[in-house]
Amino acid sequence: MASKMTTVCEYKPGLEGIPAAQSSISYVDGQRGILEYRGIGIEELAQKSTFLETAYLLIWGELPTNEELEAFKKEILYHRRIKYRIKDMMKCFPETGHPMDALQASAAALGLFYSKRALDDPDYIRRAVVRILAKIPTMVAAFKQMRKGNEPVQPCDHLDYAANFLYMLNEQEPDPIAARLFDVCLMLHAEHTINASTFSAMVTASTLTDPYAVVASAVGTLAGPLHGGANEEVLSMLEEIGSVDNVYPYVEECLQHKRKIMGFGHRVYKVKDPRAKILQSLAEQLFEQPGCDKYYDIAVEFEKAVEEKLGYKGIYANVDFYSGLVYCKLGIPRDLFTPVFAIARVAGWLAHWKEQLEENRIYRPTQIYTGSHGVSYKTMAERDSYPC
Ligand code: ACO
């Protein structure tokens, strides 16, 4: 009995290694560098699938038939626009605010406009999934335009999901190769088991609140620099390094001062993140020749240096290391990198929301109390008489 109590109460900071759910959505093997969505390897999906098909797979558990996919795409297309009152609300956001904060507020606001909640109705679930997948990219692109004082660019009906987002962002149709690369980036970021933002989504979902609150809480969690915010910091770091010659001295300095190196390390992967491998090959395609982009060359040298110094600890490049470089080349502003991550990860959050509802129990973990007991209340006069 005593040993059982010890097991139950063992404290693991960050819940490392503690199973908090059963899920059939995705699988990660951190020792062998494997990531699968519904059993399909991420490399195969990146080669053969599209983001919307992958989102369907994650959320409904099976790849769609042609008819199912076409119907899904049509519904998404229909729901891409956002209400003028949402736009009006977004116009009041300070233009200096971070786009992740704007996205969190806008995602939560959807709950005001679509307030009917019917969590046991499959039609409601489908409509909510479609609405969120369709509107999140529009809201991210709209804030980018509005903070410059421009009207948002309306979605373009003949462009698919990824191409339409780049179009709304840059006011010009992307070339098909750029659009395909971006679609692959979305697939790579769509799901990753029970990480911090997904756990946040699941905890919120477990209270049976609406899906907009679920997504808004996950967006807030993704925003932190230890999670989705790392890719922004990677580019700042590459700029700070400034030249290939400065790579090794910079790494040495980080190690000496025990500074975390952004874009490296992962709670689960102890080898190179399989998504980083795919992103690196996308970056290679974009930057073809060495010397074509200074920061790509610095990144390649930097990865080599960090692997040499920290590889023995199982610290390798993660998904965020190359994604910023790819996004930059696609014309995505730096502070939109994490919102773009959110556009993709919404698919995973919604898959977990749906799975959570199928067998729900509210999350209510325990804690190990480290405070005092029976402390007597001190009056203000007693507190004021404390020596300074
Ligand atoms: N740079 C330098 N050292 C590192 C790094 C890093 N990026 N990551 C881990 N370490 C070291 C730690 O200093 C620690 O060393 P020690 O045992 O000698 O004290 C050891 O590795 C374990 O580190 P933790 O922080 O305890 O590992 P944890 O699993 O908690 O953290 C995390 C994982 C948060 C991703 C961490 O590696 C990190 O901060 N990386 C940088 C931020 C980043 O790139 N985040 C994006 C992750 S991917 C994503 O969220 C999509």
Short mmCIF file of C-alpha atoms in Angstrom, two decimals, residues 123-331:
data_model
loop_
_atom_site.label_atom_id
_atom_site.label_comp_id
_atom_site.label_asym_id
_atom_site.label_seq_id
_atom_site.Cartn_x
_atom_site.Cartn_y
_atom_site.Cartn_z
CA ASP A 123 -23.34 18.39 -37.31
CA TYR A 124 -22.44 21.03 -34.74
CA ILE A 125 -18.95 19.49 -34.38
CA ARG A 126 -18.46 19.50 -38.14
CA ARG A 127 -19.68 23.09 -38.54
CA ALA A 128 -17.40 24.27 -35.74
CA VAL A 129 -14.40 22.44 -37.23
CA VAL A 130 -15.06 23.93 -40.67
CA ARG A 131 -15.65 27.42 -39.32
CA ILE A 132 -12.47 27.47 -37.25
CA LEU A 133 -10.25 25.96 -39.97
CA ALA A 134 -11.71 28.36 -42.52
CA LYS A 135 -11.61 31.59 -40.50
CA ILE A 136 -8.32 31.40 -38.56
CA PRO A 137 -6.13 32.09 -41.66
CA THR A 138 -8.42 34.95 -42.68
CA MET A 139 -8.13 36.50 -39.22
CA VAL A 140 -4.31 36.18 -39.18
CA ALA A 141 -4.04 37.81 -42.63
CA ALA A 142 -6.62 40.48 -41.76
CA PHE A 143 -4.68 41.63 -38.70
CA LYS A 144 -1.52 41.88 -40.79
CA GLN A 145 -3.32 44.27 -43.16
CA MET A 146 -5.28 46.20 -40.54
CA ARG A 147 -2.29 47.04 -38.37
CA LYS A 148 -0.91 48.90 -41.39
CA GLY A 149 -4.20 50.76 -41.72
CA ASN A 150 -5.33 48.73 -44.77
CA GLU A 151 -8.59 46.95 -45.37
CA PRO A 152 -8.23 43.14 -45.13
CA VAL A 153 -7.79 41.32 -48.44
CA GLN A 154 -10.85 39.20 -49.21
CA PRO A 155 -10.30 35.45 -49.68
CA CYS A 156 -9.95 34.41 -53.30
CA ASP A 157 -12.32 31.63 -54.34
CA HIS A 158 -10.16 30.03 -56.99
CA LEU A 159 -7.19 29.58 -54.65
CA ASP A 160 -6.82 26.61 -52.34
CA TYR A 161 -6.17 26.83 -48.62
CA ALA A 162 -2.42 27.53 -48.55
CA ALA A 163 -2.31 29.69 -51.69
CA ASN A 164 -5.27 31.75 -50.48
CA PHE A 165 -3.57 32.52 -47.18
CA LEU A 166 -0.39 33.74 -48.93
CA TYR A 167 -2.59 35.77 -51.27
CA MET A 168 -4.48 37.46 -48.41
CA LEU A 169 -1.16 38.16 -46.71
CA ASN A 170 0.85 39.57 -49.60
CA GLU A 171 -1.95 40.79 -51.92
CA GLN A 172 -0.62 38.74 -54.78
CA GLU A 173 -1.09 35.17 -55.90
CA PRO A 174 1.89 33.05 -54.86
CA ASP A 175 3.64 30.91 -57.43
CA PRO A 176 2.49 27.28 -57.24
CA ILE A 177 5.82 26.02 -55.86
CA ALA A 178 5.71 28.50 -52.97
CA ALA A 179 2.07 27.58 -52.28
CA ARG A 180 2.90 23.85 -52.25
CA LEU A 181 5.88 24.42 -49.93
CA PHE A 182 3.67 26.36 -47.58
CA ASP A 183 1.02 23.64 -47.67
CA VAL A 184 3.71 21.10 -46.68
CA CYS A 185 4.76 23.39 -43.80
CA LEU A 186 1.15 23.39 -42.60
CA MET A 187 1.03 19.59 -42.70
CA LEU A 188 4.26 19.33 -40.70
CA HIS A 189 2.89 21.58 -37.96
CA ALA A 190 -0.65 20.16 -37.89
CA GLU A 191 -0.32 17.81 -34.92
CA HIS A 192 2.20 16.58 -32.39
CA THR A 193 0.59 14.45 -29.68
CA ILE A 194 -0.03 15.93 -26.25
CA ASN A 195 2.31 18.95 -26.19
CA ALA A 196 1.72 22.09 -24.10
CA SER A 197 -0.82 23.82 -26.38
CA THR A 198 -2.71 20.59 -27.13
CA PHE A 199 -2.86 19.77 -23.44
CA SER A 200 -4.17 23.26 -22.84
CA ALA A 201 -6.85 22.64 -25.50
CA MET A 202 -7.75 19.30 -23.90
CA VAL A 203 -8.04 20.73 -20.38
CA THR A 204 -10.30 23.50 -21.68
CA ALA A 205 -12.31 21.01 -23.77
CA SER A 206 -12.80 18.76 -20.75
CA THR A 207 -14.93 21.45 -19.09
CA LEU A 208 -17.35 21.14 -22.06
CA THR A 209 -16.93 24.78 -23.00
CA ASP A 210 -17.23 25.88 -26.64
CA PRO A 211 -14.58 25.03 -29.28
CA TYR A 212 -13.65 28.71 -29.74
CA ALA A 213 -12.53 28.90 -26.10
CA VAL A 214 -10.64 25.63 -26.64
CA VAL A 215 -8.72 27.09 -29.59
CA ALA A 216 -8.18 30.45 -27.88
CA SER A 217 -6.61 28.81 -24.84
CA ALA A 218 -4.36 26.70 -27.06
CA VAL A 219 -3.28 29.80 -29.04
CA GLY A 220 -2.30 31.51 -25.78
CA THR A 221 -0.19 28.52 -24.80
CA LEU A 222 1.47 28.19 -28.20
CA ALA A 223 2.60 31.83 -28.02
CA GLY A 224 5.35 31.22 -25.45
CA PRO A 225 9.02 31.18 -26.53
CA LEU A 226 9.55 27.65 -25.21
CA HIS A 227 6.83 26.38 -27.56
CA GLY A 228 5.65 27.95 -30.84
CA GLY A 229 7.40 31.26 -30.24
CA ALA A 230 10.86 29.74 -30.73
CA ASN A 231 11.00 30.15 -34.53
CA GLU A 232 10.80 33.95 -34.25
CA GLU A 233 13.69 33.87 -31.83
CA VAL A 234 15.72 31.61 -34.12
CA LEU A 235 15.82 34.32 -36.79
CA SER A 236 16.78 37.00 -34.24
CA MET A 237 19.55 34.68 -33.08
CA LEU A 238 20.84 34.12 -36.65
CA GLU A 239 20.87 37.90 -37.14
CA GLU A 240 22.75 38.37 -33.89
CA ILE A 241 25.35 35.82 -35.04
CA GLY A 242 25.68 37.84 -38.22
CA SER A 243 28.28 35.73 -40.08
CA VAL A 244 29.34 32.13 -40.54
CA ASP A 245 32.67 32.97 -38.83
CA ASN A 246 30.87 33.99 -35.67
CA VAL A 247 28.92 30.72 -35.33
CA TYR A 248 31.34 28.76 -33.12
CA PRO A 249 32.18 31.70 -30.79
CA TYR A 250 28.43 32.36 -30.41
CA VAL A 251 27.67 28.74 -29.49
CA GLU A 252 30.57 28.73 -27.01
CA GLU A 253 29.22 31.88 -25.39
CA CYS A 254 25.72 30.39 -25.07
CA LEU A 255 27.14 27.30 -23.44
CA GLN A 256 29.33 29.30 -21.08
CA HIS A 257 26.39 31.39 -19.93
CA LYS A 258 24.01 28.40 -19.95
CA ARG A 259 21.75 30.17 -22.44
CA LYS A 260 19.09 28.05 -24.12
CA ILE A 261 19.63 27.83 -27.87
CA MET A 262 16.36 28.47 -29.66
CA GLY A 263 15.25 25.88 -32.22
CA PHE A 264 17.13 23.09 -30.46
CA GLY A 265 16.10 20.46 -27.95
CA HIS A 266 12.78 18.75 -27.45
CA ARG A 267 11.05 17.08 -24.55
CA VAL A 268 10.39 13.97 -26.64
CA TYR A 269 12.91 13.86 -29.52
CA LYS A 270 16.40 12.86 -28.55
CA VAL A 271 17.45 12.72 -32.23
CA LYS A 272 16.81 15.27 -34.97
CA ASP A 273 13.12 16.10 -35.22
CA PRO A 274 11.77 14.42 -38.41
CA ARG A 275 9.92 17.65 -39.24
CA ALA A 276 13.19 19.59 -39.05
CA LYS A 277 14.65 17.17 -41.63
CA ILE A 278 11.77 17.81 -44.04
CA LEU A 279 11.88 21.56 -43.43
CA GLN A 280 15.61 21.57 -44.02
CA SER A 281 15.10 19.95 -47.41
CA LEU A 282 12.39 22.55 -48.20
CA ALA A 283 14.82 25.28 -47.16
CA GLU A 284 17.48 23.69 -49.41
CA GLN A 285 15.03 23.88 -52.33
CA LEU A 286 14.32 27.53 -51.59
CA PHE A 287 17.93 28.55 -51.07
CA GLU A 288 19.39 26.14 -53.67
CA GLN A 289 22.99 27.41 -53.78
CA PRO A 290 25.16 28.03 -50.72
CA GLY A 291 25.77 31.76 -50.47
CA CYS A 292 22.29 32.58 -51.81
CA ASP A 293 21.06 33.57 -48.39
CA LYS A 294 23.42 34.56 -45.63
CA TYR A 295 21.14 33.36 -42.85
CA TYR A 296 20.63 29.94 -44.40
CA ASP A 297 24.41 29.48 -44.54
CA ILE A 298 24.71 30.58 -40.91
CA ALA A 299 21.91 28.17 -39.96
CA VAL A 300 23.63 25.19 -41.60
CA GLU A 301 26.92 25.95 -39.83
CA PHE A 302 25.08 26.64 -36.58
CA GLU A 303 23.29 23.30 -36.64
CA LYS A 304 26.65 21.56 -37.14
CA ALA A 305 28.19 23.45 -34.21
CA VAL A 306 25.28 22.79 -31.82
CA GLU A 307 25.21 19.10 -32.74
CA GLU A 308 28.93 18.85 -32.00
CA LYS A 309 28.58 20.53 -28.63
CA LEU A 310 25.18 19.28 -27.43
CA GLY A 311 24.39 16.18 -29.52
CA TYR A 312 25.70 13.97 -26.70
CA LYS A 313 22.80 15.28 -24.55
CA GLY A 314 20.25 14.38 -27.22
CA ILE A 315 19.82 18.04 -28.24
CA TYR A 316 19.25 18.43 -31.97
CA ALA A 317 17.38 20.82 -34.26
CA ASN A 318 13.62 20.88 -33.69
CA VAL A 319 10.79 21.90 -36.03
CA ASP A 320 11.32 25.59 -35.27
CA PHE A 321 14.91 25.77 -36.41
CA TYR A 322 14.32 25.83 -40.17
CA SER A 323 10.68 26.93 -40.30
CA GLY A 324 11.48 30.64 -39.77
CA LEU A 325 13.91 30.68 -42.70
CA VAL A 326 11.33 29.04 -44.96
CA TYR A 327 8.57 31.43 -43.86
CA CYS A 328 10.81 34.44 -44.36
CA LYS A 329 11.49 33.37 -47.93
CA LEU A 330 7.73 32.98 -48.49
CA GLY A 331 7.20 36.63 -47.53
#
